[in-house]
């Protein structure tokens, strides 16, 4: 913004999940995901025009995450997938990821 305020967010988590998968035929599959994560998030605000004064807040806890995905085996060596995950934390997070796996 016009006074050069800097906002920084950081999030770390570890978790354990179950990921069941169902084959729909023709190399297509769907999967679900449910897990529980331990997280630590921080929020830092720096005010350069006020002598670089700062404020810092940290949030930690344990909460659920879940998701769904679809995959396809294109050939014997190539797999494609698209997945969505939602993390319930102080600052909720959503992830949409695509992956390509090629086996040499």
Tab-separated table of C-alpha atoms in Angstrom:
chain	number	residue	atom	x	y	z
A	1	UNK	CA	0.000	0.000	0.000
A	2	UNK	CA	1.056	3.650	-0.023
A	3	UNK	CA	2.953	3.449	3.296
A	4	UNK	CA	4.856	0.280	2.251
A	5	UNK	CA	3.421	-1.906	5.004
A	6	UNK	CA	4.561	-5.501	4.602
A	7	UNK	CA	2.319	-8.450	5.556
A	8	UNK	CA	3.935	-11.897	5.743
A	9	UNK	CA	2.149	-15.196	6.369
A	10	UNK	CA	3.823	-18.531	7.007
A	11	UNK	CA	2.205	-21.927	7.492
A	12	UNK	CA	3.761	-25.302	8.383
A	13	UNK	CA	1.900	-28.525	8.994
A	14	UNK	CA	2.353	-32.266	9.275
A	15	UNK	CA	-0.428	-34.776	9.110
A	16	UNK	CA	-1.645	-38.296	8.655
A	17	UNK	CA	-4.267	-39.201	6.046
A	18	UNK	CA	-6.340	-42.010	4.578
A	19	UNK	CA	-6.741	-41.982	0.800
A	20	UNK	CA	-9.171	-44.593	-0.531
A	21	UNK	CA	-9.220	-45.060	-4.306
A	22	UNK	CA	-11.876	-46.539	-6.615
A	23	UNK	CA	-11.193	-47.765	-10.146
A	24	UNK	CA	-13.881	-46.639	-12.624
A	25	UNK	CA	-12.515	-48.710	-15.518
A	26	UNK	CA	-10.570	-47.734	-18.644
A	27	UNK	CA	-7.685	-46.573	-16.429
A	28	UNK	CA	-9.736	-43.853	-14.687
A	29	UNK	CA	-9.940	-43.659	-10.892
A	30	UNK	CA	-11.302	-41.364	-8.215
A	31	UNK	CA	-9.973	-40.915	-4.709
A	32	UNK	CA	-11.002	-39.326	-1.463
A	33	UNK	CA	-8.764	-37.978	1.272
A	34	UNK	CA	-9.354	-37.379	4.957
A	35	UNK	CA	-6.681	-36.623	7.526
A	36	UNK	CA	-5.677	-34.847	10.685
A	37	UNK	CA	-2.899	-32.227	10.773
A	38	UNK	CA	-0.800	-30.435	13.363
A	39	UNK	CA	-0.135	-26.859	12.185
A	40	UNK	CA	1.782	-23.700	13.089
A	41	UNK	CA	0.971	-20.445	11.298
A	42	UNK	CA	2.386	-16.962	11.775
A	43	UNK	CA	1.355	-13.489	10.678
A	44	UNK	CA	3.910	-10.673	10.677
A	45	UNK	CA	3.242	-7.008	9.864
A	46	UNK	CA	6.184	-4.629	9.323
A	47	UNK	CA	5.711	-0.849	9.240
A	48	UNK	CA	8.820	0.643	7.494
A	49	UNK	CA	7.625	4.268	7.872
A	50	UNK	CA	7.347	3.803	11.650
A	51	UNK	CA	10.963	2.787	12.252
A	52	UNK	CA	10.414	-0.791	11.011
A	53	UNK	CA	8.130	-1.565	13.949
A	54	UNK	CA	6.557	-5.009	13.786
A	55	UNK	CA	3.672	-7.030	15.113
A	56	UNK	CA	3.698	-10.830	15.147
A	57	UNK	CA	0.955	-13.355	15.887
A	58	UNK	CA	1.278	-17.152	15.949
A	59	UNK	CA	-1.499	-19.704	15.770
A	60	UNK	CA	-1.099	-23.433	16.303
A	61	UNK	CA	-3.404	-26.362	16.655
A	62	UNK	CA	-4.669	-29.618	15.252
A	63	UNK	CA	-7.466	-29.890	12.729
A	64	UNK	CA	-8.934	-31.901	9.853
A	65	UNK	CA	-8.157	-31.763	6.168
A	66	UNK	CA	-9.983	-33.490	3.320
A	67	UNK	CA	-10.060	-33.695	-0.436
A	68	UNK	CA	-11.022	-35.457	-3.635
A	69	UNK	CA	-9.213	-36.281	-6.855
A	70	UNK	CA	-9.383	-37.981	-10.219
A	71	UNK	CA	-6.647	-39.804	-12.102
A	72	UNK	CA	-6.126	-41.477	-15.442
A	73	UNK	CA	-3.614	-44.003	-16.713
A	74	UNK	CA	-2.871	-42.700	-20.215
A	75	UNK	CA	-0.426	-45.469	-21.120
A	76	UNK	CA	1.537	-48.174	-19.322
A	77	UNK	CA	4.157	-45.529	-18.417
A	78	UNK	CA	2.085	-42.324	-18.002
A	79	UNK	CA	-0.394	-41.310	-15.259
A	80	UNK	CA	-2.192	-37.950	-14.890
A	81	UNK	CA	-4.116	-36.687	-11.860
A	82	UNK	CA	-5.996	-33.646	-10.576
A	83	UNK	CA	-6.613	-33.210	-6.827
A	84	UNK	CA	-8.341	-30.726	-4.517
A	85	UNK	CA	-7.544	-30.449	-0.773
A	86	UNK	CA	-9.044	-28.248	1.947
A	87	UNK	CA	-7.188	-27.634	5.221
A	88	UNK	CA	-9.171	-26.395	8.232
A	89	UNK	CA	-6.678	-24.204	10.129
A	90	UNK	CA	-6.655	-20.682	11.603
A	91	UNK	CA	-5.998	-19.425	8.063
A	92	UNK	CA	-7.798	-22.064	6.017
A	93	UNK	CA	-5.941	-23.294	2.953
A	94	UNK	CA	-7.125	-24.812	-0.317
A	95	UNK	CA	-4.883	-26.650	-2.768
A	96	UNK	CA	-5.636	-27.553	-6.376
A	97	UNK	CA	-2.825	-29.675	-7.805
A	98	UNK	CA	-2.128	-31.499	-11.027
A	99	UNK	CA	0.510	-34.165	-11.446
A	100	UNK	CA	2.146	-36.123	-14.216
A	101	UNK	CA	3.956	-39.379	-13.485
A	102	UNK	CA	6.100	-41.083	-16.101
A	103	UNK	CA	7.768	-44.419	-15.327
A	104	UNK	CA	10.995	-45.042	-17.249
